[in-house]
Amino acid sequence: MGRSAPHAHTRTDCCGPTRRTVLAALGGALAASLAQAGTAGAQPHSVIATDLEVVTITDTTAILTWTTVAPDASGRLVPVDADAEVRLGPVDSPLTTVYADQHPTPFHYAQIDGLEPGRPYRFEAWSRGARAVPALNATTLIPGAPESTGRFTTLVPPPGRRLRTLALANDLHFGEEVSGLIVGDLPPGVRQDPALPPYPEVMLDALLDDLRRPDRAADRLLLAGDLTAEASSADSRAVRAKLDRWGALGSDYFVVRGNHDRPHTDSDYAGCAPAPRDHHDCWAEEFTPRQELIEQDMGGLRVLGLDTSDLDGSGGRIERPQFDVLRERLRAEPDRPTLVFGHHPVTVESGLTNPAGPGFVLDRTDSAELQALYERSPGVFLQHSGHTHRNLRSRPDTAYGVEFLEVAAVKEYPGGYSLLRLYEGGYMVNFYKTRTDAARRWSATSRAEYFGLIPNYTLGSCADRNHVVLRDFSGLS
């Protein structure tokens, strides 16, 4: 934890996962999930408090989540209602109860405010007499993880006054009905209870509700692609309508296209705007034309949005006209503080560490050209991407000062967004899960994706989710 310097970073390539790769991964996942279920069932309490995660750590706040379950008549673990308590104190002091919620729920979300910056704390979370423990996954059980040690240290914010707060989000998949599919019907997907609203609506509503609350207070929302499941006219209109009830496109919120938002050739799209090679683009009728750079000034901060979607396929590309406009903008003001957002991750590290491989991220040639532009533009400090549905900071391919940040999906576990808080002396990044009752339920439900292994991949380390970078933004207003 503590202060974090900009990483040195990475690049990309071209082909999706094979059926053999998916089957091999799922075999390992199934074995691990069975082992986890056996361990959980052996705990001594009738109620088991599990899946403990210290999701968010800021300079003054920590947010813990966990779930309470119990065996049903057949011995299967099912969610059960329970109370929630958090005991916390500085590491050199006794624990005291700082959070208590008697409202019964299986899906617990405890936000602890009023902490001191840069101070180490220890903690315990309890429900109905059972102490919450982390699930058996690498993210929360690695040495030093807050969940495994029962300790965390609050961040130290950058110096100077806070300038603004930007929300970074992606992967809404509006219109999707089954979550967690990779190839065909593998692995078995997760569906919403038919008595409840569709999960993409639940999670988008929860995101927009969160961002207007005083403890989040986002000034602007940047959505890095995959707003829809397949860019149909109906889904594009519906997601636009929800976003427009929150704010205005181009002033309150900004969007770029993801691979799920690309033009299609199906007859259902024939009435929409024409696109190359007999495609039709329903998404563009609600948002922006394909492969068009967007630009916005925010008190001296330049925000650039890249359309990295290919005409067909899941990998990313930047076509020549958009590259030329980007080059012109960066060359004109290379030192201007600049944040870039686009759907596809950029770096080699990202390509090698996602299950679909290098072909899932930005094309290698385009990545090299993009990073060469950044090396000549020292004002660029962060690129926000989606697509991989995980929290990760990856390294650029050569040593220069841009942070490449992937943010987990809105639409499924862990179900949230990141806040980028800009100060005169740098910025702080924090990931938040959404917190409505319906969102917490769906996040716990979709945790079962990939045979319960999704937390190992998507949650990200505590430092990926929460970190500070020092940088001079004193010229911004």
PDB file of N, CA and C in Angstrom, residues 71-168:
ATOM      1  N   PRO A  71     -25.566 -24.423   5.513  1.00  0.00           N
ATOM      2  CA  PRO A  71     -26.018 -25.608   4.781  1.00  0.00           C
ATOM      3  C   PRO A  71     -27.545 -25.702   4.770  1.00  0.00           C
ATOM      4  N   ASP A  72     -28.112 -26.048   3.599  1.00  0.00           N
ATOM      5  CA  ASP A  72     -29.545 -26.335   3.572  1.00  0.00           C
ATOM      6  C   ASP A  72     -29.752 -27.817   3.909  1.00  0.00           C
ATOM      7  N   ALA A  73     -30.973 -28.326   3.728  1.00  0.00           N
ATOM      8  CA  ALA A  73     -31.283 -29.702   4.123  1.00  0.00           C
ATOM      9  C   ALA A  73     -30.422 -30.722   3.394  1.00  0.00           C
ATOM     10  N   SER A  74     -29.987 -30.376   2.174  1.00  0.00           N
ATOM     11  CA  SER A  74     -29.163 -31.311   1.403  1.00  0.00           C
ATOM     12  C   SER A  74     -27.669 -31.122   1.661  1.00  0.00           C
ATOM     13  N   GLY A  75     -27.317 -30.146   2.498  1.00  0.00           N
ATOM     14  CA  GLY A  75     -25.913 -29.865   2.774  1.00  0.00           C
ATOM     15  C   GLY A  75     -25.289 -28.837   1.846  1.00  0.00           C
ATOM     16  N   ARG A  76     -26.082 -28.317   0.912  1.00  0.00           N
ATOM     17  CA  ARG A  76     -25.571 -27.299  -0.010  1.00  0.00           C
ATOM     18  C   ARG A  76     -25.549 -25.947   0.689  1.00  0.00           C
ATOM     19  N   LEU A  77     -24.449 -25.189   0.514  1.00  0.00           N
ATOM     20  CA  LEU A  77     -24.337 -23.876   1.139  1.00  0.00           C
ATOM     21  C   LEU A  77     -25.170 -22.861   0.381  1.00  0.00           C
ATOM     22  N   VAL A  78     -26.054 -22.178   1.101  1.00  0.00           N
ATOM     23  CA  VAL A  78     -26.919 -21.169   0.492  1.00  0.00           C
ATOM     24  C   VAL A  78     -26.819 -19.885   1.303  1.00  0.00           C
ATOM     25  N   PRO A  79     -27.043 -18.735   0.679  1.00  0.00           N
ATOM     26  CA  PRO A  79     -26.987 -17.463   1.413  1.00  0.00           C
ATOM     27  C   PRO A  79     -28.038 -17.407   2.512  1.00  0.00           C
ATOM     28  N   VAL A  80     -27.656 -16.868   3.669  1.00  0.00           N
ATOM     29  CA  VAL A  80     -28.591 -16.697   4.789  1.00  0.00           C
ATOM     30  C   VAL A  80     -28.421 -15.299   5.379  1.00  0.00           C
ATOM     31  N   ASP A  81     -29.514 -14.757   5.888  1.00  0.00           N
ATOM     32  CA  ASP A  81     -29.487 -13.441   6.505  1.00  0.00           C
ATOM     33  C   ASP A  81     -28.706 -13.476   7.817  1.00  0.00           C
ATOM     34  N   ALA A  82     -27.991 -12.399   8.074  1.00  0.00           N
ATOM     35  CA  ALA A  82     -27.269 -12.242   9.337  1.00  0.00           C
ATOM     36  C   ALA A  82     -26.969 -10.766   9.554  1.00  0.00           C
ATOM     37  N   ASP A  83     -26.572 -10.447  10.781  1.00  0.00           N
ATOM     38  CA  ASP A  83     -26.131  -9.093  11.093  1.00  0.00           C
ATOM     39  C   ASP A  83     -24.692  -8.915  10.640  1.00  0.00           C
ATOM     40  N   ALA A  84     -24.136  -7.718  10.850  1.00  0.00           N
ATOM     41  CA  ALA A  84     -22.751  -7.445  10.465  1.00  0.00           C
ATOM     42  C   ALA A  84     -22.102  -6.554  11.507  1.00  0.00           C
ATOM     43  N   GLU A  85     -20.843  -6.861  11.824  1.00  0.00           N
ATOM     44  CA  GLU A  85     -20.077  -6.051  12.769  1.00  0.00           C
ATOM     45  C   GLU A  85     -18.629  -5.997  12.297  1.00  0.00           C
ATOM     46  N   VAL A  86     -18.015  -4.841  12.393  1.00  0.00           N
ATOM     47  CA  VAL A  86     -16.594  -4.687  12.131  1.00  0.00           C
ATOM     48  C   VAL A  86     -15.933  -4.113  13.372  1.00  0.00           C
ATOM     49  N   ARG A  87     -14.893  -4.811  13.826  1.00  0.00           N
ATOM     50  CA  ARG A  87     -14.075  -4.331  14.940  1.00  0.00           C
ATOM     51  C   ARG A  87     -12.739  -3.887  14.356  1.00  0.00           C
ATOM     52  N   LEU A  88     -12.305  -2.701  14.746  1.00  0.00           N
ATOM     53  CA  LEU A  88     -11.126  -2.120  14.106  1.00  0.00           C
ATOM     54  C   LEU A  88     -10.392  -1.228  15.089  1.00  0.00           C
ATOM     55  N   GLY A  89      -9.092  -1.113  14.875  1.00  0.00           N
ATOM     56  CA  GLY A  89      -8.292  -0.183  15.657  1.00  0.00           C
ATOM     57  C   GLY A  89      -6.901  -0.069  15.077  1.00  0.00           C
ATOM     58  N   PRO A  90      -6.176   0.998  15.406  1.00  0.00           N
ATOM     59  CA  PRO A  90      -4.766   1.067  15.027  1.00  0.00           C
ATOM     60  C   PRO A  90      -4.033  -0.159  15.538  1.00  0.00           C
ATOM     61  N   VAL A  91      -2.973  -0.560  14.847  1.00  0.00           N
ATOM     62  CA  VAL A  91      -2.302  -1.813  15.195  1.00  0.00           C
ATOM     63  C   VAL A  91      -1.769  -1.827  16.623  1.00  0.00           C
ATOM     64  N   ASP A  92      -1.540  -0.664  17.221  1.00  0.00           N
ATOM     65  CA  ASP A  92      -1.019  -0.604  18.581  1.00  0.00           C
ATOM     66  C   ASP A  92      -2.110  -0.328  19.609  1.00  0.00           C
ATOM     67  N   SER A  93      -3.390  -0.526  19.216  1.00  0.00           N
ATOM     68  CA  SER A  93      -4.513  -0.244  20.109  1.00  0.00           C
ATOM     69  C   SER A  93      -5.507  -1.401  20.088  1.00  0.00           C
ATOM     70  N   PRO A  94      -6.365  -1.483  21.123  1.00  0.00           N
ATOM     71  CA  PRO A  94      -7.388  -2.532  21.129  1.00  0.00           C
ATOM     72  C   PRO A  94      -8.403  -2.326  20.010  1.00  0.00           C
ATOM     73  N   LEU A  95      -9.046  -3.420  19.606  1.00  0.00           N
ATOM     74  CA  LEU A  95     -10.128  -3.339  18.627  1.00  0.00           C
ATOM     75  C   LEU A  95     -11.394  -2.822  19.298  1.00  0.00           C
ATOM     76  N   THR A  96     -12.119  -1.982  18.595  1.00  0.00           N
ATOM     77  CA  THR A  96     -13.423  -1.524  19.052  1.00  0.00           C
ATOM     78  C   THR A  96     -14.418  -1.681  17.903  1.00  0.00           C
ATOM     79  N   THR A  97     -15.690  -1.794  18.241  1.00  0.00           N
ATOM     80  CA  THR A  97     -16.715  -1.911  17.203  1.00  0.00           C
ATOM     81  C   THR A  97     -16.915  -0.558  16.546  1.00  0.00           C
ATOM     82  N   VAL A  98     -16.641  -0.488  15.238  1.00  0.00           N
ATOM     83  CA  VAL A  98     -16.766   0.767  14.489  1.00  0.00           C
ATOM     84  C   VAL A  98     -17.897   0.705  13.474  1.00  0.00           C
ATOM     85  N   TYR A  99     -18.466  -0.477  13.303  1.00  0.00           N
ATOM     86  CA  TYR A  99     -19.569  -0.642  12.363  1.00  0.00           C
ATOM     87  C   TYR A  99     -20.455  -1.755  12.883  1.00  0.00           C
ATOM     88  N   ALA A 100     -21.762  -1.491  12.959  1.00  0.00           N
ATOM     89  CA  ALA A 100     -22.718  -2.512  13.371  1.00  0.00           C
ATOM     90  C   ALA A 100     -24.011  -2.302  12.599  1.00  0.00           C
ATOM     91  N   ASP A 101     -24.467  -3.348  11.942  1.00  0.00           N
ATOM     92  CA  ASP A 101     -25.683  -3.284  11.140  1.00  0.00           C
ATOM     93  C   ASP A 101     -26.555  -4.471  11.512  1.00  0.00           C
ATOM     94  N   GLN A 102     -27.704  -4.182  12.103  1.00  0.00           N
ATOM     95  CA  GLN A 102     -28.620  -5.246  12.505  1.00  0.00           C
ATOM     96  C   GLN A 102     -29.585  -5.628  11.390  1.00  0.00           C
ATOM     97  N   HIS A 103     -29.537  -4.909  10.251  1.00  0.00           N
ATOM     98  CA  HIS A 103     -30.405  -5.241   9.124  1.00  0.00           C
ATOM     99  C   HIS A 103     -29.960  -6.573   8.533  1.00  0.00           C
ATOM    100  N   PRO A 104     -30.791  -7.607   8.571  1.00  0.00           N
ATOM    101  CA  PRO A 104     -30.351  -8.928   8.123  1.00  0.00           C
ATOM    102  C   PRO A 104     -30.201  -9.012   6.611  1.00  0.00           C
ATOM    103  N   THR A 105     -29.063  -9.502   6.174  1.00  0.00           N
ATOM    104  CA  THR A 105     -28.786  -9.731   4.754  1.00  0.00           C
ATOM    105  C   THR A 105     -27.665 -10.745   4.641  1.00  0.00           C
ATOM    106  N   PRO A 106     -27.621 -11.514   3.568  1.00  0.00           N
ATOM    107  CA  PRO A 106     -26.453 -12.379   3.358  1.00  0.00           C
ATOM    108  C   PRO A 106     -25.263 -11.625   2.764  1.00  0.00           C
ATOM    109  N   PHE A 107     -25.498 -10.432   2.200  1.00  0.00           N
ATOM    110  CA  PHE A 107     -24.498  -9.761   1.363  1.00  0.00           C
ATOM    111  C   PHE A 107     -24.064  -8.467   2.048  1.00  0.00           C
ATOM    112  N   HIS A 108     -22.965  -8.530   2.756  1.00  0.00           N
ATOM    113  CA  HIS A 108     -22.574  -7.471   3.687  1.00  0.00           C
ATOM    114  C   HIS A 108     -21.603  -6.494   3.025  1.00  0.00           C
ATOM    115  N   TYR A 109     -21.825  -5.205   3.304  1.00  0.00           N
ATOM    116  CA  TYR A 109     -21.032  -4.110   2.743  1.00  0.00           C
ATOM    117  C   TYR A 109     -20.826  -3.105   3.866  1.00  0.00           C
ATOM    118  N   ALA A 110     -19.620  -3.071   4.401  1.00  0.00           N
ATOM    119  CA  ALA A 110     -19.319  -2.226   5.557  1.00  0.00           C
ATOM    120  C   ALA A 110     -18.323  -1.145   5.157  1.00  0.00           C
ATOM    121  N   GLN A 111     -18.763   0.106   5.215  1.00  0.00           N
ATOM    122  CA  GLN A 111     -17.885   1.234   4.907  1.00  0.00           C
ATOM    123  C   GLN A 111     -17.494   1.916   6.214  1.00  0.00           C
ATOM    124  N   ILE A 112     -16.189   1.994   6.464  1.00  0.00           N
ATOM    125  CA  ILE A 112     -15.658   2.599   7.678  1.00  0.00           C
ATOM    126  C   ILE A 112     -15.012   3.921   7.307  1.00  0.00           C
ATOM    127  N   ASP A 113     -15.554   5.011   7.803  1.00  0.00           N
ATOM    128  CA  ASP A 113     -15.037   6.334   7.505  1.00  0.00           C
ATOM    129  C   ASP A 113     -14.281   6.903   8.702  1.00  0.00           C
ATOM    130  N   GLY A 114     -13.631   8.038   8.503  1.00  0.00           N
ATOM    131  CA  GLY A 114     -12.969   8.735   9.597  1.00  0.00           C
ATOM    132  C   GLY A 114     -11.617   8.171   9.990  1.00  0.00           C
ATOM    133  N   LEU A 115     -10.966   7.415   9.111  1.00  0.00           N
ATOM    134  CA  LEU A 115      -9.648   6.868   9.416  1.00  0.00           C
ATOM    135  C   LEU A 115      -8.571   7.921   9.162  1.00  0.00           C
ATOM    136  N   GLU A 116      -7.386   7.672   9.691  1.00  0.00           N
ATOM    137  CA  GLU A 116      -6.276   8.612   9.529  1.00  0.00           C
ATOM    138  C   GLU A 116      -5.393   8.202   8.358  1.00  0.00           C
ATOM    139  N   PRO A 117      -4.993   9.146   7.509  1.00  0.00           N
ATOM    140  CA  PRO A 117      -4.132   8.812   6.366  1.00  0.00           C
ATOM    141  C   PRO A 117      -2.800   8.214   6.794  1.00  0.00           C
ATOM    142  N   GLY A 118      -2.354   7.207   6.051  1.00  0.00           N
ATOM    143  CA  GLY A 118      -1.040   6.619   6.271  1.00  0.00           C
ATOM    144  C   GLY A 118      -0.887   5.844   7.559  1.00  0.00           C
ATOM    145  N   ARG A 119      -1.993   5.396   8.147  1.00  0.00           N
ATOM    146  CA  ARG A 119      -1.913   4.693   9.433  1.00  0.00           C
ATOM    147  C   ARG A 119      -2.263   3.221   9.248  1.00  0.00           C
ATOM    148  N   PRO A 120      -1.496   2.324   9.867  1.00  0.00           N
ATOM    149  CA  PRO A 120      -1.834   0.897   9.811  1.00  0.00           C
ATOM    150  C   PRO A 120      -2.932   0.549  10.810  1.00  0.00           C
ATOM    151  N   TYR A 121      -3.875  -0.278  10.370  1.00  0.00           N
ATOM    152  CA  TYR A 121      -4.995  -0.724  11.201  1.00  0.00           C
ATOM    153  C   TYR A 121      -5.088  -2.239  11.157  1.00  0.00           C
ATOM    154  N   ARG A 122      -5.671  -2.806  12.210  1.00  0.00           N
ATOM    155  CA  ARG A 122      -6.067  -4.205  12.184  1.00  0.00           C
ATOM    156  C   ARG A 122      -7.576  -4.284  12.353  1.00  0.00           C
ATOM    157  N   PHE A 123      -8.173  -5.388  11.926  1.00  0.00           N
ATOM    158  CA  PHE A 123      -9.638  -5.446  11.879  1.00  0.00           C
ATOM    159  C   PHE A 123     -10.116  -6.884  11.963  1.00  0.00           C
ATOM    160  N   GLU A 124     -11.403  -7.018  12.320  1.00  0.00           N
ATOM    161  CA  GLU A 124     -12.129  -8.284  12.240  1.00  0.00           C
ATOM    162  C   GLU A 124     -13.551  -7.974  11.789  1.00  0.00           C
ATOM    163  N   ALA A 125     -14.121  -8.840  10.959  1.00  0.00           N
ATOM    164  CA  ALA A 125     -15.514  -8.720  10.539  1.00  0.00           C
ATOM    165  C   ALA A 125     -16.274  -9.939  11.052  1.00  0.00           C
ATOM    166  N   TRP A 126     -17.484  -9.713  11.591  1.00  0.00           N
ATOM    167  CA  TRP A 126     -18.259 -10.773  12.223  1.00  0.00           C
ATOM    168  C   TRP A 126     -19.712 -10.734  11.775  1.00  0.00           C
ATOM    169  N   SER A 127     -20.322 -11.923  11.724  1.00  0.00           N
ATOM    170  CA  SER A 127     -21.763 -12.057  11.501  1.00  0.00           C
ATOM    171  C   SER A 127     -22.282 -13.236  12.306  1.00  0.00           C
ATOM    172  N   ARG A 128     -23.254 -12.981  13.146  1.00  0.00           N
ATOM    173  CA  ARG A 128     -23.899 -14.012  13.963  1.00  0.00           C
ATOM    174  C   ARG A 128     -22.897 -14.913  14.681  1.00  0.00           C
ATOM    175  N   GLY A 129     -21.865 -14.279  15.243  1.00  0.00           N
ATOM    176  CA  GLY A 129     -20.880 -15.027  16.011  1.00  0.00           C
ATOM    177  C   GLY A 129     -19.808 -15.705  15.196  1.00  0.00           C
ATOM    178  N   ALA A 130     -19.856 -15.584  13.876  1.00  0.00           N
ATOM    179  CA  ALA A 130     -18.851 -16.201  13.012  1.00  0.00           C
ATOM    180  C   ALA A 130     -17.942 -15.103  12.456  1.00  0.00           C
ATOM    181  N   ARG A 131     -16.640 -15.299  12.592  1.00  0.00           N
ATOM    182  CA  ARG A 131     -15.700 -14.325  12.043  1.00  0.00           C
ATOM    183  C   ARG A 131     -15.558 -14.543  10.542  1.00  0.00           C
ATOM    184  N   ALA A 132     -15.632 -13.479   9.771  1.00  0.00           N
ATOM    185  CA  ALA A 132     -15.529 -13.579   8.317  1.00  0.00           C
ATOM    186  C   ALA A 132     -14.105 -13.927   7.907  1.00  0.00           C
ATOM    187  N   VAL A 133     -13.997 -14.834   6.945  1.00  0.00           N
ATOM    188  CA  VAL A 133     -12.697 -15.264   6.438  1.00  0.00           C
ATOM    189  C   VAL A 133     -12.700 -15.132   4.912  1.00  0.00           C
ATOM    190  N   PRO A 134     -11.525 -14.972   4.312  1.00  0.00           N
ATOM    191  CA  PRO A 134     -11.479 -14.893   2.850  1.00  0.00           C
ATOM    192  C   PRO A 134     -11.755 -16.244   2.211  1.00  0.00           C
ATOM    193  N   ALA A 135     -12.240 -16.210   0.981  1.00  0.00           N
ATOM    194  CA  ALA A 135     -12.397 -17.436   0.210  1.00  0.00           C
ATOM    195  C   ALA A 135     -11.026 -17.968  -0.195  1.00  0.00           C
ATOM    196  N   LEU A 136     -11.010 -19.210  -0.684  1.00  0.00           N
ATOM    197  CA  LEU A 136      -9.757 -19.815  -1.098  1.00  0.00           C
ATOM    198  C   LEU A 136      -9.397 -19.342  -2.504  1.00  0.00           C
ATOM    199  N   ASN A 137      -8.912 -18.128  -2.605  1.00  0.00           N
ATOM    200  CA  ASN A 137      -8.433 -17.664  -3.899  1.00  0.00           C
ATOM    201  C   ASN A 137      -7.138 -16.899  -3.714  1.00  0.00           C
ATOM    202  N   ALA A 138      -6.367 -16.847  -4.773  1.00  0.00           N
ATOM    203  CA  ALA A 138      -5.011 -16.319  -4.689  1.00  0.00           C
ATOM    204  C   ALA A 138      -4.985 -14.847  -4.317  1.00  0.00           C
ATOM    205  N   THR A 139      -5.985 -14.095  -4.738  1.00  0.00           N
ATOM    206  CA  THR A 139      -5.968 -12.650  -4.535  1.00  0.00           C
ATOM    207  C   THR A 139      -6.014 -12.287  -3.065  1.00  0.00           C
ATOM    208  N   THR A 140      -6.860 -12.952  -2.299  1.00  0.00           N
ATOM    209  CA  THR A 140      -7.046 -12.574  -0.903  1.00  0.00           C
ATOM    210  C   THR A 140      -6.243 -13.426   0.076  1.00  0.00           C
ATOM    211  N   LEU A 141      -5.585 -14.453  -0.398  1.00  0.00           N
ATOM    212  CA  LEU A 141      -4.783 -15.298   0.491  1.00  0.00           C
ATOM    213  C   LEU A 141      -3.284 -15.145   0.281  1.00  0.00           C
ATOM    214  N   ILE A 142      -2.872 -14.302  -0.654  1.00  0.00           N
ATOM    215  CA  ILE A 142      -1.435 -14.125  -0.852  1.00  0.00           C
ATOM    216  C   ILE A 142      -0.820 -13.487   0.388  1.00  0.00           C
ATOM    217  N   PRO A 143       0.440 -13.773   0.682  1.00  0.00           N
ATOM    218  CA  PRO A 143       1.083 -13.165   1.846  1.00  0.00           C
ATOM    219  C   PRO A 143       1.017 -11.643   1.778  1.00  0.00           C
ATOM    220  N   GLY A 144       0.603 -11.058   2.877  1.00  0.00           N
ATOM    221  CA  GLY A 144       0.516  -9.614   2.947  1.00  0.00           C
ATOM    222  C   GLY A 144      -0.821  -9.036   2.563  1.00  0.00           C
ATOM    223  N   ALA A 145      -1.727  -9.846   1.985  1.00  0.00           N
ATOM    224  CA  ALA A 145      -3.047  -9.332   1.624  1.00  0.00           C
ATOM    225  C   ALA A 145      -3.815  -8.965   2.894  1.00  0.00           C
ATOM    226  N   PRO A 146      -4.561  -7.864   2.885  1.00  0.00           N
ATOM    227  CA  PRO A 146      -5.298  -7.476   4.094  1.00  0.00           C
ATOM    228  C   PRO A 146      -6.232  -8.564   4.608  1.00  0.00           C
ATOM    229  N   GLU A 147      -6.849  -9.315   3.691  1.00  0.00           N
ATOM    230  CA  GLU A 147      -7.786 -10.350   4.117  1.00  0.00           C
ATOM    231  C   GLU A 147      -7.098 -11.477   4.867  1.00  0.00           C
ATOM    232  N   SER A 148      -5.854 -11.799   4.500  1.00  0.00           N
ATOM    233  CA  SER A 148      -5.143 -12.897   5.151  1.00  0.00           C
ATOM    234  C   SER A 148      -4.415 -12.447   6.414  1.00  0.00           C
ATOM    235  N   THR A 149      -4.058 -11.163   6.508  1.00  0.00           N
ATOM    236  CA  THR A 149      -3.325 -10.657   7.673  1.00  0.00           C
ATOM    237  C   THR A 149      -4.215  -9.985   8.704  1.00  0.00           C
ATOM    238  N   GLY A 150      -5.424  -9.571   8.267  1.00  0.00           N
ATOM    239  CA  GLY A 150      -6.273  -8.796   9.160  1.00  0.00           C
ATOM    240  C   GLY A 150      -5.749  -7.392   9.392  1.00  0.00           C
ATOM    241  N   ARG A 151      -4.936  -6.885   8.456  1.00  0.00           N
ATOM    242  CA  ARG A 151      -4.348  -5.547   8.596  1.00  0.00           C
ATOM    243  C   ARG A 151      -4.365  -4.824   7.251  1.00  0.00           C
ATOM    244  N   PHE A 152      -4.441  -3.518   7.317  1.00  0.00           N
ATOM    245  CA  PHE A 152      -4.259  -2.680   6.128  1.00  0.00           C
ATOM    246  C   PHE A 152      -3.716  -1.339   6.580  1.00  0.00           C
ATOM    247  N   THR A 153      -3.161  -0.592   5.624  1.00  0.00           N
ATOM    248  CA  THR A 153      -2.667   0.752   5.876  1.00  0.00           C
ATOM    249  C   THR A 153      -3.379   1.713   4.933  1.00  0.00           C
ATOM    250  N   THR A 154      -3.942   2.758   5.494  1.00  0.00           N
ATOM    251  CA  THR A 154      -4.611   3.750   4.661  1.00  0.00           C
ATOM    252  C   THR A 154      -3.598   4.469   3.774  1.00  0.00           C
ATOM    253  N   LEU A 155      -4.080   4.960   2.642  1.00  0.00           N
ATOM    254  CA  LEU A 155      -3.228   5.683   1.706  1.00  0.00           C
ATOM    255  C   LEU A 155      -2.904   7.086   2.237  1.00  0.00           C
ATOM    256  N   VAL A 156      -1.827   7.642   1.729  1.00  0.00           N
ATOM    257  CA  VAL A 156      -1.491   9.048   1.967  1.00  0.00           C
ATOM    258  C   VAL A 156      -1.826   9.802   0.687  1.00  0.00           C
ATOM    259  N   PRO A 157      -2.757  10.754   0.725  1.00  0.00           N
ATOM    260  CA  PRO A 157      -3.154  11.421  -0.511  1.00  0.00           C
ATOM    261  C   PRO A 157      -2.035  12.289  -1.055  1.00  0.00           C
ATOM    262  N   PRO A 158      -2.060  12.604  -2.337  1.00  0.00           N
ATOM    263  CA  PRO A 158      -1.067  13.523  -2.891  1.00  0.00           C
ATOM    264  C   PRO A 158      -1.181  14.891  -2.219  1.00  0.00           C
ATOM    265  N   PRO A 159      -0.120  15.674  -2.256  1.00  0.00           N
ATOM    266  CA  PRO A 159      -0.183  17.005  -1.648  1.00  0.00           C
ATOM    267  C   PRO A 159      -1.077  17.955  -2.460  1.00  0.00           C
ATOM    268  N   GLY A 160      -1.490  19.020  -1.793  1.00  0.00           N
ATOM    269  CA  GLY A 160      -2.287  20.037  -2.472  1.00  0.00           C
ATOM    270  C   GLY A 160      -3.777  19.758  -2.396  1.00  0.00           C
ATOM    271  N   ARG A 161      -4.547  20.683  -2.929  1.00  0.00           N
ATOM    272  CA  ARG A 161      -5.996  20.549  -2.876  1.00  0.00           C
ATOM    273  C   ARG A 161      -6.493  19.566  -3.922  1.00  0.00           C
ATOM    274  N   ARG A 162      -7.648  18.985  -3.613  1.00  0.00           N
ATOM    275  CA  ARG A 162      -8.266  18.083  -4.585  1.00  0.00           C
ATOM    276  C   ARG A 162      -8.908  18.919  -5.683  1.00  0.00           C
ATOM    277  N   LEU A 163      -8.692  18.509  -6.936  1.00  0.00           N
ATOM    278  CA  LEU A 163      -9.166  19.267  -8.085  1.00  0.00           C
ATOM    279  C   LEU A 163     -10.474  18.737  -8.645  1.00  0.00           C
ATOM    280  N   ARG A 164     -10.574  17.447  -8.830  1.00  0.00           N
ATOM    281  CA  ARG A 164     -11.787  16.852  -9.395  1.00  0.00           C
ATOM    282  C   ARG A 164     -11.751  15.345  -9.211  1.00  0.00           C
ATOM    283  N   THR A 165     -12.919  14.717  -9.409  1.00  0.00           N
ATOM    284  CA  THR A 165     -13.054  13.264  -9.287  1.00  0.00           C
ATOM    285  C   THR A 165     -13.700  12.717 -10.546  1.00  0.00           C
ATOM    286  N   LEU A 166     -13.006  11.811 -11.210  1.00  0.00           N
ATOM    287  CA  LEU A 166     -13.523  11.168 -12.419  1.00  0.00           C
ATOM    288  C   LEU A 166     -13.844   9.711 -12.115  1.00  0.00           C
ATOM    289  N   ALA A 167     -14.996   9.234 -12.572  1.00  0.00           N
ATOM    290  CA  ALA A 167     -15.357   7.826 -12.452  1.00  0.00           C
ATOM    291  C   ALA A 167     -14.956   7.098 -13.726  1.00  0.00           C
ATOM    292  N   LEU A 168     -14.243   5.986 -13.564  1.00  0.00           N
ATOM    293  CA  LEU A 168     -13.792   5.160 -14.678  1.00  0.00           C
ATOM    294  C   LEU A 168     -14.574   3.849 -14.639  1.00  0.00           C
TER     295      LEU A 168
END
